[in-house]
PDB file of C-alpha atoms in Angstrom:
ATOM      1  CA  MET A 448      90.399 159.780 175.851  1.00  0.00           C
ATOM      2  CA  ALA A 449      86.662 159.583 176.561  1.00  0.00           C
ATOM      3  CA  ASP A 450      85.351 158.808 180.045  1.00  0.00           C
ATOM      4  CA  GLY A 451      84.858 155.136 180.847  1.00  0.00           C
ATOM      5  CA  ILE A 452      87.538 153.973 178.399  1.00  0.00           C
ATOM      6  CA  GLU A 453      90.688 152.357 179.774  1.00  0.00           C
ATOM      7  CA  ILE A 454      93.830 152.615 177.661  1.00  0.00           C
ATOM      8  CA  ILE A 455      95.905 149.419 177.549  1.00  0.00           C
ATOM      9  CA  GLU A 456      99.597 150.226 177.868  1.00  0.00           C
ATOM     10  CA  GLY A 457     101.437 148.954 174.804  1.00  0.00           C
ATOM     11  CA  GLY A 458      98.143 147.833 173.298  1.00  0.00           C
ATOM     12  CA  SER A 459      97.699 146.992 169.633  1.00  0.00           C
ATOM     13  CA  VAL A 460      95.423 145.237 167.140  1.00  0.00           C
ATOM     14  CA  THR A 461      96.114 141.922 168.864  1.00  0.00           C
ATOM     15  CA  SER A 462      95.014 143.120 172.309  1.00  0.00           C
ATOM     16  CA  PRO A 463      91.365 142.078 171.750  1.00  0.00           C
ATOM     17  CA  GLN A 464      90.704 138.371 172.245  1.00  0.00           C
ATOM     18  CA  GLY A 465      91.105 136.070 169.265  1.00  0.00           C
ATOM     19  CA  TYR A 466      93.560 138.018 167.084  1.00  0.00           C
ATOM     20  CA  LYS A 467      97.111 137.270 165.988  1.00  0.00           C
ATOM     21  CA  ALA A 468      99.462 139.201 163.734  1.00  0.00           C
ATOM     22  CA  GLY A 469     103.016 139.358 162.500  1.00  0.00           C
ATOM     23  CA  GLY A 470     105.357 140.962 160.018  1.00  0.00           C
ATOM     24  CA  VAL A 471     108.581 140.240 158.141  1.00  0.00           C
ATOM     25  CA  TYR A 472     111.069 142.008 155.929  1.00  0.00           C
ATOM     26  CA  ALA A 473     110.534 140.810 152.357  1.00  0.00           C
ATOM     27  CA  GLY A 474     112.631 143.377 150.520  1.00  0.00           C
ATOM     28  CA  LEU A 475     109.983 145.766 149.208  1.00  0.00           C
ATOM     29  CA  LYS A 476     111.727 148.624 151.044  1.00  0.00           C
ATOM     30  CA  SER A 477     115.344 149.483 151.730  1.00  0.00           C
ATOM     31  CA  ALA A 478     116.769 147.346 154.505  1.00  0.00           C
ATOM     32  CA  GLY A 479     117.356 148.845 157.928  1.00  0.00           C
ATOM     33  CA  GLU A 480     117.134 148.123 161.619  1.00  0.00           C
ATOM     34  CA  GLY A 481     113.578 147.132 162.514  1.00  0.00           C
ATOM     35  CA  VAL A 482     112.304 147.576 158.935  1.00  0.00           C
ATOM     36  CA  LEU A 483     109.405 145.271 157.999  1.00  0.00           C
ATOM     37  CA  ASP A 484     107.262 145.435 154.875  1.00  0.00           C
ATOM     38  CA  LEU A 485     104.881 142.454 154.771  1.00  0.00           C
ATOM     39  CA  GLY A 486     102.339 141.591 157.450  1.00  0.00           C
ATOM     40  CA  ILE A 487      99.257 139.542 158.231  1.00  0.00           C
ATOM     41  CA  LEU A 488      96.478 140.231 160.738  1.00  0.00           C
ATOM     42  CA  LEU A 489      94.264 137.218 161.504  1.00  0.00           C
ATOM     43  CA  SER A 490      91.139 136.597 163.540  1.00  0.00           C
ATOM     44  CA  GLU A 491      91.037 133.087 164.978  1.00  0.00           C
ATOM     45  CA  ARG A 492      87.326 132.885 164.208  1.00  0.00           C
ATOM     46  CA  PRO A 493      85.186 134.418 161.426  1.00  0.00           C
ATOM     47  CA  ALA A 494      84.624 138.098 162.105  1.00  0.00           C
ATOM     48  CA  ALA A 495      82.115 140.625 160.910  1.00  0.00           C
ATOM     49  CA  VAL A 496      83.996 143.187 158.828  1.00  0.00           C
ATOM     50  CA  THR A 497      83.294 146.560 157.304  1.00  0.00           C
ATOM     51  CA  GLY A 498      85.449 149.150 155.608  1.00  0.00           C
ATOM     52  CA  THR A 499      85.778 152.625 154.191  1.00  0.00           C
ATOM     53  CA  PHE A 500      88.010 153.334 151.216  1.00  0.00           C
ATOM     54  CA  SER A 501      89.527 156.078 149.108  1.00  0.00           C
ATOM     55  CA  ARG A 502      87.127 157.966 146.863  1.00  0.00           C
ATOM     56  CA  ASN A 503      89.920 158.932 144.494  1.00  0.00           C
ATOM     57  CA  LYS A 504      89.058 158.329 140.824  1.00  0.00           C
ATOM     58  CA  ILE A 505      92.111 156.088 140.475  1.00  0.00           C
ATOM     59  CA  LEU A 506      92.199 153.213 142.957  1.00  0.00           C
ATOM     60  CA  SER A 507      94.752 150.562 143.758  1.00  0.00           C
ATOM     61  CA  PRO A 508      93.621 147.049 142.750  1.00  0.00           C
ATOM     62  CA  SER A 509      94.267 146.125 146.384  1.00  0.00           C
ATOM     63  CA  VAL A 510      91.405 148.465 147.295  1.00  0.00           C
ATOM     64  CA  THR A 511      89.253 146.942 144.551  1.00  0.00           C
ATOM     65  CA  VAL A 512      89.793 143.412 145.877  1.00  0.00           C
ATOM     66  CA  SER A 513      89.020 144.392 149.475  1.00  0.00           C
ATOM     67  CA  LYS A 514      85.881 146.268 148.419  1.00  0.00           C
ATOM     68  CA  ARG A 515      84.715 143.092 146.688  1.00  0.00           C
ATOM     69  CA  ARG A 516      85.210 141.190 149.923  1.00  0.00           C
ATOM     70  CA  MET A 517      82.924 143.711 151.629  1.00  0.00           C
ATOM     71  CA  THR A 518      80.099 143.145 149.128  1.00  0.00           C
ATOM     72  CA  ASP A 519      80.473 139.356 149.076  1.00  0.00           C
ATOM     73  CA  GLY A 520      79.455 139.149 152.731  1.00  0.00           C
ATOM     74  CA  GLY A 521      80.105 136.126 154.925  1.00  0.00           C
ATOM     75  CA  GLY A 522      82.583 137.811 157.231  1.00  0.00           C
ATOM     76  CA  SER A 523      86.362 137.810 157.125  1.00  0.00           C
ATOM     77  CA  ARG A 524      89.378 136.350 158.874  1.00  0.00           C
ATOM     78  CA  GLY A 525      91.778 139.255 158.415  1.00  0.00           C
ATOM     79  CA  VAL A 526      94.065 141.082 156.018  1.00  0.00           C
ATOM     80  CA  VAL A 527      97.442 140.744 154.326  1.00  0.00           C
ATOM     81  CA  ALA A 528      99.244 144.053 153.862  1.00  0.00           C
ATOM     82  CA  ASN A 529     102.469 145.337 152.395  1.00  0.00           C
ATOM     83  CA  SER A 530     104.388 148.595 152.350  1.00  0.00           C
ATOM     84  CA  GLY A 531     106.901 149.891 149.835  1.00  0.00           C
ATOM     85  CA  CYS A 532     104.652 149.357 146.814  1.00  0.00           C
ATOM     86  CA  ALA A 533     101.141 150.751 146.344  1.00  0.00           C
ATOM     87  CA  ASN A 534     100.181 148.261 143.621  1.00  0.00           C
ATOM     88  CA  CYS A 535      98.553 151.100 141.693  1.00  0.00           C
ATOM     89  CA  SER A 536      98.578 152.280 138.064  1.00  0.00           C
ATOM     90  CA  VAL A 537     100.113 149.004 136.881  1.00  0.00           C
ATOM     91  CA  GLY A 538      97.253 147.723 134.735  1.00  0.00           C
ATOM     92  CA  GLU A 539      95.595 144.323 134.981  1.00  0.00           C
ATOM     93  CA  GLN A 540      98.670 142.861 136.677  1.00  0.00           C
ATOM     94  CA  GLY A 541      97.822 144.784 139.821  1.00  0.00           C
ATOM     95  CA  LEU A 542      94.528 142.944 140.213  1.00  0.00           C
ATOM     96  CA  LEU A 543      96.167 139.580 139.577  1.00  0.00           C
ATOM     97  CA  ASP A 544      98.855 140.331 142.157  1.00  0.00           C
ATOM     98  CA  ALA A 545      96.374 141.502 144.791  1.00  0.00           C
ATOM     99  CA  GLU A 546      94.363 138.302 144.406  1.00  0.00           C
ATOM    100  CA  GLU A 547      97.542 136.216 144.554  1.00  0.00           C
ATOM    101  CA  MET A 548      98.586 137.928 147.779  1.00  0.00           C
ATOM    102  CA  THR A 549      95.341 136.809 149.420  1.00  0.00           C
ATOM    103  CA  ARG A 550      95.861 133.251 148.156  1.00  0.00           C
ATOM    104  CA  LEU A 551      99.438 133.113 149.427  1.00  0.00           C
ATOM    105  CA  ALA A 552      98.502 134.490 152.840  1.00  0.00           C
ATOM    106  CA  ALA A 553      95.446 132.243 153.104  1.00  0.00           C
ATOM    107  CA  ALA A 554      97.498 129.142 152.331  1.00  0.00           C
ATOM    108  CA  HIS A 555     100.013 130.160 154.985  1.00  0.00           C
ATOM    109  CA  VAL A 556      97.459 130.657 157.769  1.00  0.00           C
ATOM    110  CA  GLY A 557      95.006 127.945 156.718  1.00  0.00           C
ATOM    111  CA  VAL A 558      91.937 129.880 155.603  1.00  0.00           C
ATOM    112  CA  SER A 559      90.172 130.584 152.310  1.00  0.00           C
ATOM    113  CA  SER A 560      91.529 133.405 150.158  1.00  0.00           C
ATOM    114  CA  ASP A 561      87.999 134.838 150.068  1.00  0.00           C
ATOM    115  CA  ASP A 562      88.300 135.308 153.827  1.00  0.00           C
ATOM    116  CA  LEU A 563      91.197 137.769 153.567  1.00  0.00           C
ATOM    117  CA  CYS A 564      91.323 141.389 152.497  1.00  0.00           C
ATOM    118  CA  VAL A 565      94.467 142.949 151.049  1.00  0.00           C
ATOM    119  CA  ALA A 566      96.052 146.376 151.439  1.00  0.00           C
ATOM    120  CA  SER A 567      99.107 147.996 149.898  1.00  0.00           C
ATOM    121  CA  THR A 568     100.934 151.279 150.393  1.00  0.00           C
ATOM    122  CA  GLY A 569     104.064 152.818 148.970  1.00  0.00           C
ATOM    123  CA  MET A 570     105.363 153.747 145.536  1.00  0.00           C
ATOM    124  CA  ILE A 571     102.721 154.213 142.824  1.00  0.00           C
ATOM    125  CA  GLY A 572     103.354 152.910 139.303  1.00  0.00           C
ATOM    126  CA  VAL A 573     105.492 149.939 140.320  1.00  0.00           C
ATOM    127  CA  GLU A 574     104.322 146.323 140.175  1.00  0.00           C
ATOM    128  CA  LEU A 575     104.395 144.238 143.319  1.00  0.00           C
ATOM    129  CA  PRO A 576     107.563 142.086 143.351  1.00  0.00           C
ATOM    130  CA  MET A 577     105.616 138.861 143.721  1.00  0.00           C
ATOM    131  CA  GLY A 578     108.719 136.688 143.615  1.00  0.00           C
ATOM    132  CA  ILE A 579     110.042 137.977 146.926  1.00  0.00           C
ATOM    133  CA  ILE A 580     106.542 138.125 148.396  1.00  0.00           C
ATOM    134  CA  ARG A 581     106.041 134.424 147.617  1.00  0.00           C
ATOM    135  CA  ASP A 582     109.279 133.602 149.394  1.00  0.00           C
ATOM    136  CA  ALA A 583     108.662 135.827 152.408  1.00  0.00           C
ATOM    137  CA  ILE A 584     104.998 135.376 153.207  1.00  0.00           C
ATOM    138  CA  GLU A 585     105.432 131.919 154.683  1.00  0.00           C
ATOM    139  CA  LYS A 586     107.962 133.417 157.098  1.00  0.00           C
ATOM    140  CA  VAL A 587     105.340 135.644 158.738  1.00  0.00           C
ATOM    141  CA  GLU A 588     104.938 134.324 162.270  1.00  0.00           C
ATOM    142  CA  LEU A 589     101.549 135.139 163.754  1.00  0.00           C
ATOM    143  CA  THR A 590     101.420 135.617 167.521  1.00  0.00           C
ATOM    144  CA  GLU A 591      99.211 137.298 170.086  1.00  0.00           C
ATOM    145  CA  ASP A 592     102.048 139.775 170.635  1.00  0.00           C
ATOM    146  CA  GLY A 593     102.518 140.477 166.931  1.00  0.00           C
ATOM    147  CA  GLY A 594     100.673 143.786 166.813  1.00  0.00           C
ATOM    148  CA  GLU A 595     103.861 145.854 166.953  1.00  0.00           C
ATOM    149  CA  ALA A 596     105.463 143.874 164.112  1.00  0.00           C
ATOM    150  CA  PHE A 597     102.326 144.252 162.019  1.00  0.00           C
ATOM    151  CA  ALA A 598     102.305 147.997 162.684  1.00  0.00           C
ATOM    152  CA  ARG A 599     105.885 148.254 161.450  1.00  0.00           C
ATOM    153  CA  SER A 600     105.137 146.183 158.366  1.00  0.00           C
ATOM    154  CA  ILE A 601     102.737 148.807 156.992  1.00  0.00           C
ATOM    155  CA  MET A 602     104.942 151.872 157.593  1.00  0.00           C
ATOM    156  CA  THR A 603     106.269 153.864 154.636  1.00  0.00           C
ATOM    157  CA  THR A 604     107.732 157.271 155.489  1.00  0.00           C
ATOM    158  CA  ASP A 605     106.290 157.067 159.001  1.00  0.00           C
ATOM    159  CA  SER A 606     108.891 157.727 161.672  1.00  0.00           C
ATOM    160  CA  ARG A 607     107.217 155.438 164.204  1.00  0.00           C
ATOM    161  CA  PRO A 608     104.468 152.799 164.453  1.00  0.00           C
ATOM    162  CA  LYS A 609     101.034 154.015 165.489  1.00  0.00           C
ATOM    163  CA  HIS A 610      98.804 151.691 167.490  1.00  0.00           C
ATOM    164  CA  ILE A 611      96.502 151.688 170.500  1.00  0.00           C
ATOM    165  CA  ALA A 612      94.106 149.460 172.423  1.00  0.00           C
ATOM    166  CA  ALA A 613      91.404 150.243 174.956  1.00  0.00           C
ATOM    167  CA  ARG A 614      88.799 148.514 177.102  1.00  0.00           C
ATOM    168  CA  PHE A 615      85.212 149.625 177.449  1.00  0.00           C
ATOM    169  CA  SER A 616      82.415 148.282 179.626  1.00  0.00           C
ATOM    170  CA  ALA A 617      78.647 148.503 179.850  1.00  0.00           C
ATOM    171  CA  SER A 618      75.905 146.483 181.530  1.00  0.00           C
ATOM    172  CA  GLY A 619      78.481 144.289 183.249  1.00  0.00           C
ATOM    173  CA  GLN A 620      80.276 143.301 180.035  1.00  0.00           C
ATOM    174  CA  THR A 621      83.829 144.276 179.095  1.00  0.00           C
ATOM    175  CA  TYR A 622      85.275 144.409 175.588  1.00  0.00           C
ATOM    176  CA  THR A 623      88.584 145.377 174.012  1.00  0.00           C
ATOM    177  CA  ILE A 624      89.178 147.364 170.846  1.00  0.00           C
ATOM    178  CA  GLY A 625      92.557 147.841 169.168  1.00  0.00           C
ATOM    179  CA  GLY A 626      93.793 149.837 166.216  1.00  0.00           C
ATOM    180  CA  VAL A 627      96.798 150.509 164.017  1.00  0.00           C
ATOM    181  CA  ALA A 628      97.391 153.113 161.324  1.00  0.00           C
ATOM    182  CA  LYS A 629     100.050 154.403 158.952  1.00  0.00           C
ATOM    183  CA  GLY A 630     100.240 157.470 156.760  1.00  0.00           C
ATOM    184  CA  VAL A 631     102.058 160.784 156.888  1.00  0.00           C
ATOM    185  CA  GLY A 632     101.506 162.368 153.478  1.00  0.00           C
ATOM    186  CA  MET A 633      98.711 163.020 150.951  1.00  0.00           C
ATOM    187  CA  ILE A 634      96.381 163.585 153.892  1.00  0.00           C
ATOM    188  CA  HIS A 635      93.200 165.313 152.680  1.00  0.00           C
ATOM    189  CA  PRO A 636      90.271 165.399 152.266  1.00  0.00           C
ATOM    190  CA  ASP A 637      88.972 161.921 153.173  1.00  0.00           C
ATOM    191  CA  MET A 638      91.234 159.759 155.301  1.00  0.00           C
ATOM    192  CA  ALA A 639      94.792 160.024 153.929  1.00  0.00           C
ATOM    193  CA  THR A 640      97.431 157.998 152.140  1.00  0.00           C
ATOM    194  CA  MET A 641      96.700 155.744 155.001  1.00  0.00           C
ATOM    195  CA  LEU A 642      95.890 152.261 156.094  1.00  0.00           C
ATOM    196  CA  SER A 643      94.124 151.587 159.357  1.00  0.00           C
ATOM    197  CA  PHE A 644      92.938 148.311 160.826  1.00  0.00           C
ATOM    198  CA  ILE A 645      90.731 148.137 163.895  1.00  0.00           C
ATOM    199  CA  THR A 646      89.870 144.987 165.830  1.00  0.00           C
ATOM    200  CA  CYS A 647      87.278 144.280 168.492  1.00  0.00           C
ATOM    201  CA  ASP A 648      86.302 141.135 170.381  1.00  0.00           C
ATOM    202  CA  ALA A 649      82.644 142.135 170.599  1.00  0.00           C
ATOM    203  CA  ASN A 650      79.854 140.441 168.666  1.00  0.00           C
ATOM    204  CA  VAL A 651      78.500 143.353 166.620  1.00  0.00           C
ATOM    205  CA  ASP A 652      75.573 143.348 164.213  1.00  0.00           C
ATOM    206  CA  GLN A 653      76.815 143.874 160.642  1.00  0.00           C
ATOM    207  CA  ASP A 654      74.624 146.881 159.840  1.00  0.00           C
ATOM    208  CA  PHE A 655      75.437 148.558 163.139  1.00  0.00           C
ATOM    209  CA  LEU A 656      79.140 147.843 162.604  1.00  0.00           C
ATOM    210  CA  THR A 657      79.069 149.503 159.177  1.00  0.00           C
ATOM    211  CA  ASP A 658      77.138 152.515 160.397  1.00  0.00           C
ATOM    212  CA  SER A 659      79.448 152.912 163.391  1.00  0.00           C
ATOM    213  CA  LEU A 660      82.632 152.845 161.314  1.00  0.00           C
ATOM    214  CA  ARG A 661      81.320 155.392 158.820  1.00  0.00           C
ATOM    215  CA  TRP A 662      80.390 157.685 161.686  1.00  0.00           C
ATOM    216  CA  ALA A 663      83.718 157.232 163.496  1.00  0.00           C
ATOM    217  CA  VAL A 664      85.756 157.815 160.319  1.00  0.00           C
ATOM    218  CA  SER A 665      83.763 160.949 159.533  1.00  0.00           C
ATOM    219  CA  GLU A 666      84.596 162.238 163.019  1.00  0.00           C
ATOM    220  CA  SER A 667      88.301 161.395 162.855  1.00  0.00           C
ATOM    221  CA  PHE A 668      90.258 160.373 159.753  1.00  0.00           C
ATOM    222  CA  ASN A 669      88.087 162.528 157.493  1.00  0.00           C
ATOM    223  CA  MET A 670      88.783 165.561 159.671  1.00  0.00           C
ATOM    224  CA  ILE A 671      92.560 165.746 159.197  1.00  0.00           C
ATOM    225  CA  ASP A 672      94.657 167.632 156.674  1.00  0.00           C
ATOM    226  CA  ILE A 673      98.383 167.945 156.054  1.00  0.00           C
ATOM    227  CA  ASP A 674      99.120 168.665 152.414  1.00  0.00           C
ATOM    228  CA  GLY A 675      95.757 168.883 150.625  1.00  0.00           C
ATOM    229  CA  ASP A 676      96.308 165.798 148.459  1.00  0.00           C
ATOM    230  CA  GLN A 677      94.266 162.605 148.203  1.00  0.00           C
ATOM    231  CA  SER A 678      95.540 159.044 147.848  1.00  0.00           C
ATOM    232  CA  THR A 679      94.715 155.954 145.788  1.00  0.00           C
ATOM    233  CA  ASN A 680      95.013 153.346 148.540  1.00  0.00           C
ATOM    234  CA  ASP A 681      93.165 154.672 151.602  1.00  0.00           C
ATOM    235  CA  THR A 682      91.666 151.789 153.567  1.00  0.00           C
ATOM    236  CA  VAL A 683      90.102 151.498 157.012  1.00  0.00           C
ATOM    237  CA  LEU A 684      88.889 148.041 158.033  1.00  0.00           C
ATOM    238  CA  LEU A 685      86.999 147.199 161.228  1.00  0.00           C
ATOM    239  CA  TYR A 686      86.724 143.621 162.493  1.00  0.00           C
ATOM    240  CA  ALA A 687      84.465 142.302 165.258  1.00  0.00           C
ATOM    241  CA  ASN A 688      84.920 138.590 166.002  1.00  0.00           C
ATOM    242  CA  GLY A 689      82.740 138.012 169.063  1.00  0.00           C
ATOM    243  CA  SER A 690      85.529 136.277 171.006  1.00  0.00           C
ATOM    244  CA  SER A 691      84.412 137.955 174.220  1.00  0.00           C
ATOM    245  CA  ASP A 692      81.340 135.664 174.091  1.00  0.00           C
ATOM    246  CA  GLU A 693      79.166 138.490 175.365  1.00  0.00           C
ATOM    247  CA  PRO A 694      75.716 139.529 174.051  1.00  0.00           C
ATOM    248  CA  GLN A 695      75.543 141.037 170.570  1.00  0.00           C
ATOM    249  CA  ILE A 696      75.792 144.800 170.182  1.00  0.00           C
ATOM    250  CA  ASP A 697      73.145 145.805 167.679  1.00  0.00           C
ATOM    251  CA  SER A 698      71.966 149.295 168.502  1.00  0.00           C
ATOM    252  CA  GLY A 699      73.360 152.707 169.297  1.00  0.00           C
ATOM    253  CA  GLU A 700      70.437 153.320 171.617  1.00  0.00           C
ATOM    254  CA  ALA A 701      71.384 150.787 174.304  1.00  0.00           C
ATOM    255  CA  ALA A 702      74.279 151.259 176.723  1.00  0.00           C
ATOM    256  CA  LEU A 703      76.462 148.663 174.985  1.00  0.00           C
ATOM    257  CA  GLY A 704      76.088 150.331 171.603  1.00  0.00           C
ATOM    258  CA  ILE A 705      76.750 153.784 173.024  1.00  0.00           C
ATOM    259  CA  GLU A 706      79.960 152.648 174.730  1.00  0.00           C
ATOM    260  CA  PHE A 707      81.111 150.723 171.652  1.00  0.00           C
ATOM    261  CA  ARG A 708      80.738 153.758 169.424  1.00  0.00           C
ATOM    262  CA  LYS A 709      82.437 155.961 172.005  1.00  0.00           C
ATOM    263  CA  ALA A 710      85.430 153.596 172.194  1.00  0.00           C
ATOM    264  CA  LEU A 711      85.596 153.202 168.412  1.00  0.00           C
ATOM    265  CA  LYS A 712      85.631 156.955 167.911  1.00  0.00           C
ATOM    266  CA  ALA A 713      88.267 157.407 170.628  1.00  0.00           C
ATOM    267  CA  VAL A 714      90.585 154.900 168.922  1.00  0.00           C
ATOM    268  CA  CYS A 715      90.051 156.504 165.508  1.00  0.00           C
ATOM    269  CA  VAL A 716      90.623 160.030 166.831  1.00  0.00           C
ATOM    270  CA  TYR A 717      93.813 158.967 168.604  1.00  0.00           C
ATOM    271  CA  LEU A 718      95.186 157.339 165.451  1.00  0.00           C
ATOM    272  CA  ALA A 719      94.144 160.291 163.271  1.00  0.00           C
ATOM    273  CA  LYS A 720      95.984 162.726 165.538  1.00  0.00           C
ATOM    274  CA  GLU A 721      99.056 160.484 165.509  1.00  0.00           C
ATOM    275  CA  LEU A 722      99.045 160.646 161.709  1.00  0.00           C
ATOM    276  CA  VAL A 723      99.058 164.438 161.838  1.00  0.00           C
ATOM    277  CA  ARG A 724     101.812 164.568 164.459  1.00  0.00           C
ATOM    278  CA  ASP A 725     103.990 162.398 162.230  1.00  0.00           C
ATOM    279  CA  GLY A 726     103.076 164.194 158.988  1.00  0.00           C
ATOM    280  CA  GLU A 727     105.732 164.609 156.314  1.00  0.00           C
ATOM    281  CA  GLY A 728     107.433 167.940 156.976  1.00  0.00           C
ATOM    282  CA  ALA A 729     105.055 168.779 159.818  1.00  0.00           C
ATOM    283  CA  GLY A 730     106.519 170.764 162.686  1.00  0.00           C
ATOM    284  CA  HIS A 731     103.292 171.764 164.402  1.00  0.00           C
ATOM    285  CA  VAL A 732      99.856 170.321 165.112  1.00  0.00           C
ATOM    286  CA  MET A 733      96.845 172.613 164.861  1.00  0.00           C
ATOM    287  CA  GLU A 734      93.439 171.608 166.195  1.00  0.00           C
ATOM    288  CA  VAL A 735      90.430 173.654 165.077  1.00  0.00           C
ATOM    289  CA  THR A 736      87.365 173.884 167.321  1.00  0.00           C
ATOM    290  CA  VAL A 737      84.170 175.459 166.000  1.00  0.00           C
ATOM    291  CA  ASP A 738      81.696 176.864 168.515  1.00  0.00           C
ATOM    292  CA  GLY A 739      78.208 178.135 167.782  1.00  0.00           C
ATOM    293  CA  ALA A 740      77.671 176.545 164.358  1.00  0.00           C
ATOM    294  CA  VAL A 741      74.063 175.979 163.304  1.00  0.00           C
ATOM    295  CA  SER A 742      74.782 172.391 162.261  1.00  0.00           C
ATOM    296  CA  MET A 743      77.547 169.798 162.253  1.00  0.00           C
ATOM    297  CA  ALA A 744      77.862 170.231 158.486  1.00  0.00           C
ATOM    298  CA  ASP A 745      78.455 173.964 158.895  1.00  0.00           C
ATOM    299  CA  ALA A 746      81.014 173.328 161.637  1.00  0.00           C
ATOM    300  CA  VAL A 747      82.908 170.844 159.463  1.00  0.00           C
ATOM    301  CA  CYS A 748      82.888 173.263 156.528  1.00  0.00           C
ATOM    302  CA  ALA A 749      84.264 176.097 158.652  1.00  0.00           C
ATOM    303  CA  ALA A 750      86.912 173.924 160.287  1.00  0.00           C
ATOM    304  CA  ARG A 751      88.085 172.519 156.962  1.00  0.00           C
ATOM    305  CA  GLU A 752      88.381 175.971 155.383  1.00  0.00           C
ATOM    306  CA  ILE A 753      90.723 176.949 158.194  1.00  0.00           C
ATOM    307  CA  SER A 754      92.675 173.710 158.586  1.00  0.00           C
ATOM    308  CA  SER A 755      93.337 173.303 154.852  1.00  0.00           C
ATOM    309  CA  SER A 756      94.362 176.923 154.256  1.00  0.00           C
ATOM    310  CA  ASN A 757      98.018 177.245 153.275  1.00  0.00           C
ATOM    311  CA  LEU A 758      97.967 180.800 154.614  1.00  0.00           C
ATOM    312  CA  VAL A 759      96.840 179.609 158.029  1.00  0.00           C
ATOM    313  CA  LYS A 760      99.422 176.813 157.954  1.00  0.00           C
ATOM    314  CA  ALA A 761     102.118 179.381 157.180  1.00  0.00           C
ATOM    315  CA  MET A 762     100.903 181.460 160.111  1.00  0.00           C
ATOM    316  CA  VAL A 763     101.140 178.490 162.474  1.00  0.00           C
ATOM    317  CA  HIS A 764     104.516 177.419 161.110  1.00  0.00           C
ATOM    318  CA  GLY A 765     105.897 180.930 161.520  1.00  0.00           C
ATOM    319  CA  ARG A 766     104.329 181.272 164.972  1.00  0.00           C
ATOM    320  CA  ASP A 767     102.724 184.502 163.832  1.00  0.00           C
ATOM    321  CA  PRO A 768      99.308 184.838 165.543  1.00  0.00           C
ATOM    322  CA  ASN A 769      97.794 186.978 162.789  1.00  0.00           C
ATOM    323  CA  TRP A 770      94.163 186.040 163.319  1.00  0.00           C
ATOM    324  CA  GLY A 771      93.126 188.173 160.379  1.00  0.00           C
ATOM    325  CA  ARG A 772      94.317 185.391 158.103  1.00  0.00           C
ATOM    326  CA  ILE A 773      91.607 183.161 159.505  1.00  0.00           C
ATOM    327  CA  MET A 774      88.936 185.681 158.565  1.00  0.00           C
TER     328      MET A 774
END
């Protein structure tokens, strides 16, 4: 973790001030000990929000609805998410169901449906079972300790929840940033079959927030590869609700902006590496470092050629240090 950043033991998306979350088992996945499949993350006050999404040609309607929320402006109060069903390739019904999920969650927590994003992950080509979602969503209990339950509610074939929180300080002010992610397959080339939600209690300028997330994602989630396949539901959302009541962060030139971006990248990199460690069928983790490249673009190109090579992966899996395969 970067210098000046303090990791919060057991931290999650609810570690920053002003966030609550929770999850329940609705029945979208097979029952089991600790299995949850429907969750809500809520900011107690309106938050600035920005997101990055899958660039696959086929998108889940859940992605479409959340992208609309980004363009509508006016901030956000959180997200409702499910696992077990991707809500993708199901026609117009998928859009209707995604919108209904936001209405159901909004009614439960007492906000407008326009204030909530929606995210889905799981089986493609199957409609959301709205009947059981309607029954279960009002059972989601939101608490300040609900980050772990929310993390479990978005897991699919993940073997464990993935979450983190950290504190960063500058100019006498201290802020907290938390994050959660899921995804262990279809990881390449941009993000993964993944959902990630990041929360911060800083007051961050909207344009700077958007620019910072794009940069952090490009340095983390967009740098990982497991199986060379892209997904329809990739979503990363970043919320900043200002609950710390500290001065606004609006520039990457000042100390506050520099530390914010450093902490944001550190959280994203940690979560990205956790995705790789828990990858479907993965037995090893390989990290590629490029030294001496003329530009960042050249370094990324070289690293991706190596990290996405099936021949190199076979070499690592077989523990055969045949460096000629890299050439």
